Amino acid sequence: MGANSNLYALLEQRFIEAGDQPAFSLPGRAGLSYAGLLERVGRFANALRELGVRPDDRVTVQVEKSLNNVALYLAVMKVGAVYQPLNTAYTTAEVDYFVGDAEPRLIVTDPVRRAAMDDLADKHGVPAVETLDAQGEGSLAELAASMAVAAETAHRGPDDLAGLLYTSGTTGRSKGAMLTHRNLSSNALTLKDLWAFAPGDVLLHALPIFHVHGLYVALNTAFLNRSEIIWLDKFDADQVIAQLPRATLMMGVPTFYTRLLGHAGFSQDVCGNMRLFISGSAPLLADTHRQFEAVTGHKILERYGMTECGMITSNPYDGERVPGTVGFPLPEVSVRIVDGEGRPVAPGEVGMLETNGPNRFKGYWRMPEKTAEEIRPDGFFITGDLASMDEEGRVTIVGRGKDLIISGGFNVYPKEVESELDQLPGVRESAVIGVPHPDFGEAVVAVVTSLPNVVIAEPEVIERLAQRLAKFKVPKRVIQIGELPRNTMGKVQKAELRKQYGDLFSTVA
Ligand code: MLC
Ligand code: AMP
């Protein structure tokens, strides 16, 4: 058997070295040292084994952010199983699909959802359901507390799965991106060096941990560095401003930065100890970048990535950070920009961004045909993002070839919302678009036509959709019109609608 490629084996070594140094500090609450984290992960690993979780089993987790949630994430890797985090905003109808597709051995849910999850477990033959609440308490925490600390770390190969993260598809159902230990380790090791993590760094963590940004990018880099992590349950501008003076770096989506800029208490002073602000998951407006520099003296470092590949490009730590660009491919990561026939375009020209490297996912869970459609025979993944690359290799994302809205860093596929809208009584057709929004970057807007003589009631539609879809997917506005604009082929012209409704939120503060 070769060396253990389990990412947790690597992290565990760092945790042992860090010993009693703080791993997490929680404003106003008890924190946790690295030695404490090691113990906790050991107990959770034994609890998972007690529940019958074996290597390669999936563990579906839909719980609020807590230290026990972190311990669970690490313990799932420790036992060699596959972590499947789900956005806490997903409704039971949405979770139904993920559970049916992933066929987990265990579902971990909030106690308030226990009954609904028990039903889903029955329906899909999932053997175990356990709970963790927002404080990290629940049946799984109780079981873990009764367990021994000592637990073996499973041996894993580089291509074994560590995570299964779902991304919605432009057509049809969500796809589970299979992320391997190599994918996660290579990305975390690269980013730790690229962003110059060093002893003494303190990370302010306000992101959710059910997506790659808050989970893998933020936690794994900080863990590799044995950093202290200031742990906030969620982004709250007051709390972030209160904690920033003790932090040296923060990662966020653009909404974090626009909200900070809009807060009267935000100033250069509170950033006195800060070394680095990083932004990603959605485009950071060049204007926001400049305003932030004017207020704080810091140039936000923008990087680009996605669920399937983790981080792909980054502005440099030492070199020039150019507003409106996402920087250079990471070491060992290849990026090419190609035309419709897959041929590389000239520098500066716009095309589809394709990428390959140790960070590229293994494929879509049980969807070999989708995998073959999106990963070319030479290994490059077709991202769906439109970009250009200059002579030096600096990348600018100019748009999306995929019909996707990114609202406050969460992805919304219009097709999914349209399918729900089209089932509502009275709705004839719908087109869901993203329009500029001062807080979320883009906001979801539905344009609908009705059956004859029907008036669509906006609040009712919103309420009906909220029963089926996560809140962030529910349109902020529903607009009824006579006919959807179509081209000569009969295809709805969304660009036309985006132009027409582009300033819907421009006066909203
Ligand atoms: C919350 N709401 C949203 C929303 N977040 N609506 C649209 N878009 C969002 N992102 C809803 C709420 O349910 C609420 O509905 C209303 O909008 C107002 O909520 P709020 O209180 O203003 O929102 P808040 O809870 O503060 O959350 C906003 C946020 C959060 C920006 C802090 O969305 C967030 O943490 N986003 C980060 C997303 C992220 O981590 N993405 C990484 C993906 S990984 P109501 O009706 O109840 O009032 C990835 C790869 C990569 O993309 O490159 O990183
Ligand atoms: P997700 O599927 O949630 O991982 O979202 C990935 C998508 O987010 C990418 O395909 C891009 O469209 C977008 N994205 C991530 N980072 C950036 C960025 N810095 N600028 C523009 N778009 C980004």
XYZ file of C-alpha atoms and ligand atoms in Angstrom:
586
model
C 0.000 0.000 0.000
C 1.436 3.441 -0.956
C 1.334 6.611 1.111
C -2.056 7.584 2.463
C -3.627 10.204 0.161
C -6.484 10.874 2.577
C -6.598 14.672 2.949
C -7.451 14.171 6.603
C -4.139 12.324 7.153
C -2.366 15.486 5.984
C -4.517 17.786 8.103
C -4.249 15.524 11.144
C -0.470 15.893 11.053
C -0.829 19.691 11.140
C -3.360 19.480 13.975
C -0.939 17.377 16.032
C 1.835 19.910 15.407
C -0.455 22.802 16.394
C -1.309 21.170 19.747
C -2.884 23.635 22.156
C -2.892 26.558 19.752
C -6.377 27.923 19.026
C -8.160 26.394 16.054
C -11.423 28.288 16.427
C -12.400 31.334 18.400
C -16.077 32.242 18.642
C -16.933 35.755 19.772
C -18.617 35.479 23.184
C -18.498 31.676 23.258
C -16.010 28.926 24.057
C -13.536 28.234 21.274
C -11.556 25.113 20.425
C -7.830 24.309 20.270
C -6.304 22.090 17.620
C -5.820 19.396 20.270
C -9.538 19.727 21.078
C -10.443 19.517 17.403
C -8.392 16.322 16.998
C -10.243 14.733 19.913
C -13.605 15.787 18.605
C -12.921 14.442 15.120
C -11.836 11.130 16.675
C -15.112 10.829 18.577
C -17.193 11.735 15.527
C -15.245 9.194 13.434
C -16.060 6.468 15.949
C -19.699 7.560 15.953
C -19.810 7.285 12.157
C -18.303 3.797 12.293
C -20.821 2.843 14.980
C -23.581 3.940 12.575
C -22.174 1.640 9.918
C -20.488 4.285 7.756
C -17.762 2.582 5.712
C -15.228 3.871 3.147
C -16.955 5.203 -0.006
C -20.338 5.534 1.750
C -21.971 8.914 1.292
C -22.951 11.021 4.299
C -25.548 13.682 3.480
C -25.312 16.726 5.743
C -27.823 19.579 5.866
C -27.121 21.427 9.094
C -26.291 24.935 10.267
C -22.696 26.046 10.635
C -21.204 24.841 13.924
C -17.940 23.418 15.234
C -19.527 19.979 15.373
C -20.422 20.396 11.711
C -16.704 20.988 11.037
C -15.787 17.936 13.140
C -18.292 15.905 11.146
C -16.831 17.068 7.826
C -13.354 16.031 8.960
C -14.552 12.762 10.515
C -16.281 11.719 7.282
C -12.931 12.057 5.500
C -11.136 10.324 8.372
C -13.271 7.193 7.984
C -12.823 7.315 4.196
C -16.441 8.190 3.451
C -17.789 10.858 1.098
C -19.083 14.181 2.442
C -22.225 15.523 0.759
C -23.050 18.972 2.146
C -26.376 20.597 1.264
C -27.393 24.249 1.414
C -29.519 24.730 4.536
C -31.982 26.729 2.427
C -32.961 23.687 0.349
C -36.534 22.569 0.830
C -37.493 18.960 1.513
C -38.586 18.636 -2.117
C -35.074 19.613 -3.205
C -33.348 17.351 -0.654
C -35.490 14.441 -1.841
C -33.639 14.454 -5.154
C -30.159 14.733 -3.611
C -30.789 11.844 -1.213
C -32.315 9.672 -3.926
C -29.355 10.310 -6.200
C -26.515 10.021 -3.671
C -27.966 7.019 -1.781
C -26.205 7.901 1.470
C -25.591 5.579 4.396
C -26.440 8.398 6.801
C -28.348 11.687 6.716
C -27.435 14.337 9.275
C -30.154 16.952 9.617
C -31.440 19.695 11.903
C -33.775 18.334 14.622
C -36.646 20.437 13.223
C -36.411 18.536 9.949
C -36.017 15.127 11.534
C -39.498 13.851 10.688
C -39.268 14.941 7.049
C -35.828 13.338 6.729
C -37.048 10.109 8.334
C -39.680 9.974 5.588
C -37.067 10.546 2.905
C -34.824 7.911 4.491
C -37.703 5.405 4.363
C -38.449 6.298 0.771
C -34.846 5.920 -0.399
C -33.707 3.117 1.914
C -31.227 5.215 3.915
C -30.321 3.212 7.040
C -29.601 6.063 9.478
C -30.712 9.623 10.284
C -29.048 11.711 13.015
C -29.324 15.353 14.070
C -27.184 18.435 14.764
C -28.732 21.826 15.493
C -27.340 25.343 15.044
C -25.406 25.002 18.319
C -23.995 21.670 17.191
C -26.195 19.746 19.656
C -28.266 16.757 18.656
C -28.339 12.972 18.507
C -25.076 12.717 16.566
C -23.261 14.982 19.055
C -24.577 12.845 21.910
C -23.410 9.666 20.261
C -19.986 11.188 19.529
C -19.621 12.341 23.134
C -20.046 8.737 24.298
C -17.318 7.459 21.979
C -13.591 6.950 22.466
C -11.152 9.474 21.006
C -8.719 7.063 19.355
C -9.733 6.250 15.796
C -7.825 5.058 12.795
C -7.593 7.268 9.711
C -8.706 5.260 6.682
C -6.229 4.662 3.896
C -7.316 6.368 0.694
C -5.882 6.567 -2.796
C -5.548 9.927 -4.594
C -8.549 9.229 -6.823
C -10.874 8.061 -4.054
C -13.797 10.381 -3.342
C -13.744 12.847 -0.456
C -16.739 14.970 -1.430
C -19.881 14.902 -3.547
C -21.072 18.454 -4.222
C -24.117 19.061 -6.355
C -24.326 21.742 -9.005
C -27.547 22.461 -10.820
C -27.628 21.726 -14.502
C -28.666 24.123 -17.264
C -31.013 21.386 -18.349
C -32.470 18.637 -16.258
C -31.498 17.703 -12.734
C -28.549 18.606 -10.535
C -25.279 16.790 -11.034
C -23.047 15.531 -8.242
C -19.437 16.599 -8.800
C -17.145 13.827 -7.521
C -14.200 15.454 -5.753
C -11.198 13.306 -4.887
C -8.616 13.578 -2.139
C -6.080 14.653 -4.767
C -8.433 17.396 -6.014
C -8.828 18.872 -2.542
C -5.237 18.421 -1.332
C -3.608 19.872 -4.433
C -5.846 22.942 -4.397
C -5.406 23.628 -0.677
C -1.610 23.202 -0.752
C -1.324 25.479 -3.785
C -3.528 28.221 -2.348
C -1.827 28.207 1.033
C 1.464 29.058 -0.694
C 0.029 31.325 -3.370
C -1.760 33.512 -0.842
C 1.309 33.488 1.433
C -0.279 31.975 4.521
C 2.267 32.269 7.342
C 2.475 31.649 11.084
C 0.328 34.154 12.938
C -2.325 34.425 10.235
C -5.865 34.617 11.611
C -8.751 33.892 9.211
C -12.110 35.597 9.653
C -14.670 32.993 8.532
C -18.190 34.245 7.768
C -19.083 32.051 4.762
C -21.437 29.090 4.814
C -19.644 25.709 4.841
C -21.865 23.822 2.403
C -20.051 25.133 -0.701
C -16.460 24.871 -1.858
C -15.663 28.491 -0.949
C -16.320 28.352 2.805
C -15.668 24.621 3.149
C -12.620 23.697 1.102
C -10.968 26.976 0.139
C -11.240 28.717 3.493
C -11.060 25.828 5.972
C -8.472 23.616 4.280
C -5.973 26.430 3.675
C -6.325 27.706 7.245
C -5.978 24.166 8.624
C -2.820 23.515 6.590
C -1.402 26.690 8.102
C -2.513 25.737 11.644
C -4.235 29.118 11.715
C -6.669 30.434 14.226
C -10.096 30.841 12.647
C -12.493 33.486 13.951
C -15.786 31.730 13.473
C -18.993 33.628 12.686
C -22.255 31.744 12.143
C -22.954 33.841 9.071
C -22.038 37.137 7.475
C -23.185 40.041 9.588
C -21.499 43.375 8.826
C -21.542 44.515 12.483
C -19.886 41.325 13.666
C -17.362 41.283 10.856
C -16.361 44.866 11.654
C -16.072 43.991 15.349
C -13.767 41.046 14.603
C -11.680 42.416 11.730
C -9.147 44.171 13.991
C -7.955 40.759 15.207
C -7.898 39.083 11.779
C -5.242 39.038 9.076
C -7.287 37.635 6.213
C -10.859 37.127 5.075
C -12.512 35.374 2.155
C -15.891 36.481 0.868
C -18.324 36.827 -1.994
C -18.701 40.312 -3.523
C -21.832 40.985 -1.424
C -19.623 40.896 1.708
C -17.537 43.737 0.314
C -20.414 45.898 -0.906
C -22.157 45.469 2.461
C -18.985 46.466 4.338
C -18.583 49.517 2.122
C -22.181 50.498 2.839
C -21.655 50.306 6.618
C -20.893 53.495 8.515
C -18.561 51.687 10.931
C -16.266 50.371 8.204
C -12.948 52.201 7.870
C -9.225 51.819 7.285
C -8.766 51.618 11.050
C -10.667 48.361 11.499
C -8.492 46.803 8.778
C -5.229 47.768 10.533
C -4.160 44.165 11.148
C -5.431 42.803 7.839
C -3.051 41.349 5.295
C -5.406 40.070 2.602
C -9.035 40.305 1.444
C -10.018 37.646 -1.110
C -13.156 37.657 -3.275
C -14.751 35.037 -5.474
C -17.812 32.936 -6.424
C -19.264 35.833 -8.447
C -17.843 38.791 -10.374
C -16.476 41.606 -8.223
C -17.296 44.882 -9.934
C -14.165 46.883 -10.775
C -15.927 49.789 -9.097
C -16.253 47.883 -5.807
C -12.557 46.966 -6.026
C -11.590 50.625 -6.429
C -13.936 51.912 -3.732
C -12.592 49.306 -1.319
C -9.043 50.413 -2.025
C -9.994 54.058 -1.558
C -11.540 53.320 1.863
C -9.083 50.744 3.232
C -5.909 50.953 1.177
C -6.360 47.220 0.381
C -6.611 45.844 -3.138
C -9.033 42.914 -2.925
C -7.487 39.780 -4.440
C -10.040 38.295 -6.840
C -9.869 34.649 -7.819
C -12.074 32.408 -9.955
C -13.263 28.882 -9.375
C -16.155 26.487 -9.360
C -17.510 23.425 -7.613
C -16.109 21.013 -10.197
C -12.539 22.330 -10.057
C -12.073 24.273 -6.836
C -9.901 27.274 -7.580
C -8.706 27.757 -11.165
C -7.152 31.239 -11.434
C -6.070 33.908 -8.979
C -4.759 37.426 -9.043
C -1.204 37.471 -7.743
C -0.318 38.046 -4.111
C 2.767 40.102 -4.928
C 2.154 41.241 -8.502
C -0.511 43.582 -9.802
C -4.148 42.839 -8.875
C -6.148 44.195 -11.775
C -9.794 45.108 -11.028
C -12.261 43.212 -13.210
C -9.834 40.340 -13.903
C -9.381 36.987 -12.164
C -5.616 36.686 -12.630
C -3.514 33.751 -13.767
C -4.038 29.976 -13.826
C -2.848 28.407 -10.568
C 0.424 26.457 -10.671
C -0.189 23.039 -12.297
C -3.592 24.202 -13.578
C -4.020 24.659 -17.343
C -6.497 27.083 -18.855
C -7.320 27.567 -22.517
C -9.878 29.743 -24.257
C -11.502 28.103 -27.267
C -14.034 28.886 -29.979
C -17.233 26.998 -30.805
C -15.225 24.246 -32.523
C -12.857 23.823 -29.600
C -9.959 25.666 -31.299
C -7.853 28.056 -29.188
C -8.664 31.730 -29.855
C -6.064 34.511 -30.144
C -4.979 36.398 -26.990
C -7.580 38.981 -26.019
C -10.407 37.235 -27.886
C -13.438 35.920 -26.089
C -14.202 32.207 -26.012
C -15.144 29.339 -23.722
C -12.835 28.750 -20.774
C -11.648 25.150 -20.463
C -9.391 23.883 -17.711
C -7.494 20.828 -16.554
C -5.240 19.970 -13.629
C -4.992 18.007 -10.392
C -7.939 20.081 -9.131
C -10.334 18.899 -11.862
C -13.121 16.671 -10.555
C -13.375 13.003 -11.437
C -16.744 13.277 -13.147
C -20.450 13.543 -12.382
C -21.874 10.974 -9.994
C -23.521 8.167 -11.947
C -23.785 10.332 -15.077
C -21.106 9.036 -17.457
C -22.791 10.648 -20.454
C -22.830 14.120 -18.779
C -19.197 13.628 -17.777
C -18.283 12.767 -21.367
C -20.156 15.846 -22.603
C -18.333 18.224 -20.288
C -14.836 16.713 -19.983
C -13.050 16.442 -23.318
C -11.026 13.336 -24.210
C -7.807 15.265 -23.437
C -9.039 15.917 -19.895
C -10.093 19.578 -20.205
C -13.349 20.507 -18.490
C -15.700 22.850 -20.357
C -16.580 25.390 -17.652
C -19.439 27.245 -19.355
C -17.742 30.579 -18.581
C -16.874 33.007 -21.357
C -13.471 34.599 -20.931
C -10.446 36.130 -22.578
C -6.760 35.702 -21.803
C -4.117 38.320 -22.582
C -0.567 37.748 -23.893
C 0.711 37.317 -20.323
C -1.928 34.728 -19.429
C -4.134 36.997 -17.313
C -7.780 35.912 -17.484
C -10.913 38.075 -17.576
C -14.337 36.460 -17.172
C -16.656 38.319 -19.541
C -19.887 36.362 -19.210
C -21.468 32.948 -19.123
C -22.231 30.576 -21.933
C -24.539 28.757 -19.518
C -27.917 30.139 -18.505
C -27.002 30.792 -14.884
C -27.744 33.529 -12.364
C -25.371 34.114 -9.436
C -27.167 35.861 -6.585
C -25.058 36.766 -3.550
C -22.687 33.943 -4.498
C -25.404 31.282 -4.816
C -26.095 29.759 -8.219
C -29.599 29.719 -9.614
C -30.403 27.889 -12.824
C -33.355 29.656 -14.513
C -34.603 26.376 -15.973
C -35.285 24.988 -12.507
C -37.313 28.049 -11.488
C -39.137 28.129 -14.834
C -40.165 24.478 -14.432
C -41.759 25.303 -11.081
C -43.427 28.454 -12.436
C -44.871 26.641 -15.435
C -46.697 24.236 -13.120
C -48.558 27.039 -11.331
C -52.213 27.496 -12.260
C -52.773 30.338 -14.705
C -49.158 30.548 -15.859
C -48.726 29.926 -19.561
C -45.007 30.532 -20.014
C -42.148 31.927 -18.029
C -38.644 33.287 -18.529
C -36.369 33.693 -15.540
C -33.537 36.182 -15.807
C -30.829 37.756 -13.640
C -30.794 41.541 -13.413
C -28.241 43.799 -11.694
C -28.883 44.157 -7.972
C -26.933 46.444 -5.626
C -26.725 43.899 -2.792
C -26.754 40.464 -4.436
C -24.929 41.426 -7.652
C -27.690 39.775 -9.639
C -31.291 39.200 -8.573
C -33.679 36.547 -9.862
C -36.641 38.002 -11.776
C -39.457 36.037 -13.423
C -41.273 37.310 -16.489
C -44.493 35.375 -17.061
C -47.403 35.203 -19.448
C -50.784 33.924 -18.360
C -53.620 31.875 -19.726
C -56.417 34.064 -21.174
C -57.960 36.524 -18.699
C -55.789 35.485 -15.762
C -54.085 38.081 -13.618
C -50.985 36.647 -11.968
C -50.745 37.681 -8.301
C -47.075 38.332 -7.586
C -47.093 37.657 -3.788
C -48.970 34.407 -4.294
C -46.542 33.168 -6.916
C -43.605 34.031 -4.660
C -45.205 32.219 -1.747
C -45.976 29.127 -3.813
C -42.435 28.951 -5.150
C -40.949 29.348 -1.659
C -42.657 26.103 -0.653
C -40.733 24.255 -3.353
C -37.486 26.144 -3.832
C -34.723 27.483 -1.579
C -35.318 31.165 -0.738
C -32.382 32.448 -2.774
C -33.870 30.884 -5.938
C -37.285 32.491 -5.478
C -37.710 35.497 -7.810
C -37.482 38.869 -6.057
C -40.020 40.103 -8.635
C -42.626 38.415 -10.859
C -43.682 40.482 -13.859
C -46.624 39.615 -16.059
C -46.474 40.572 -19.736
C -48.573 39.787 -22.836
C -46.021 37.825 -24.886
C -42.421 36.786 -24.331
C -40.075 38.260 -26.968
C -38.879 35.553 -29.351
C -36.439 35.381 -32.240
C -37.334 33.968 -35.639
C -36.472 30.466 -34.413
C -39.075 30.855 -31.659
C -36.443 31.019 -28.877
C -37.171 33.388 -25.985
C -34.844 36.390 -26.152
C -33.629 36.671 -22.593
C -31.087 39.339 -23.565
C -34.018 41.519 -24.610
C -35.760 40.959 -21.258
C -32.546 41.652 -19.332
C -32.241 44.951 -21.212
C -35.859 45.837 -20.544
C -35.753 45.088 -16.815
C -32.086 45.935 -16.236
C -32.775 48.866 -13.935
C -35.525 47.247 -11.870
C -33.404 47.456 -8.710
C -31.200 50.398 -9.577
C -32.982 52.704 -7.136
C -33.023 50.153 -4.299
C -30.444 51.131 -1.679
C -30.306 35.161 1.333
N -31.346 35.510 0.548
C -30.912 35.622 -0.707
C -29.548 35.296 -0.665
N -29.192 35.026 0.603
N -31.545 35.952 -1.834
C -30.828 35.968 -2.953
N -29.517 35.676 -2.995
C -28.845 35.326 -1.866
N -27.560 35.004 -1.900
C -32.744 35.763 0.909
C -33.050 35.488 2.338
O -33.589 34.195 2.448
C -34.044 36.578 2.686
O -35.311 36.219 2.265
C -33.628 37.733 1.833
O -32.944 37.151 0.715
C -32.725 38.721 2.502
O -31.741 38.028 3.194
P -30.522 38.709 3.906
O -30.740 38.678 5.367
O -30.187 39.996 3.253
O -29.406 37.670 3.491
P -28.297 37.073 4.377
O -28.857 36.005 5.238
O -27.526 38.187 4.994
O -27.405 36.330 3.261
C -26.792 37.042 2.248
C -25.371 36.489 2.094
C -25.486 34.958 1.868
C -24.699 37.167 0.923
C -24.553 36.753 3.365
O -26.314 34.726 0.755
C -24.171 34.284 1.726
O -23.501 33.963 2.714
N -23.734 34.025 0.486
C -22.472 33.311 0.241
C -22.679 32.257 -0.809
C -21.447 31.368 -0.967
O -20.790 30.962 -0.022
N -21.146 31.014 -2.195
C -19.992 30.170 -2.526
C -20.382 29.176 -3.610
S -18.940 28.261 -4.084
P -36.620 36.618 3.103
O -37.678 36.551 2.095
O -36.687 35.564 4.163
O -36.362 38.000 3.630
C -18.572 28.836 -5.652
C -17.272 28.501 -6.221
C -16.321 29.626 -5.998
O -19.304 29.580 -6.205
O -15.705 30.133 -6.932
O -16.212 30.021 -4.835
P -20.474 27.071 -8.508
O -21.064 26.178 -9.520
O -21.352 27.448 -7.391
O -19.200 26.549 -8.048
O -20.176 28.439 -9.252
C -19.136 28.540 -10.174
C -19.338 29.710 -11.082
O -19.188 30.929 -10.351
C -18.286 29.791 -12.159
O -18.551 28.920 -13.230
C -18.362 31.252 -12.548
O -19.426 31.468 -13.438
C -18.681 31.923 -11.212
N -17.504 32.565 -10.601
C -16.730 32.130 -9.598
N -15.769 33.031 -9.297
C -15.939 34.068 -10.143
C -15.276 35.325 -10.352
N -14.254 35.710 -9.600
N -15.746 36.131 -11.333
C -16.785 35.764 -12.112
N -17.457 34.614 -11.959
C -17.042 33.772 -10.981
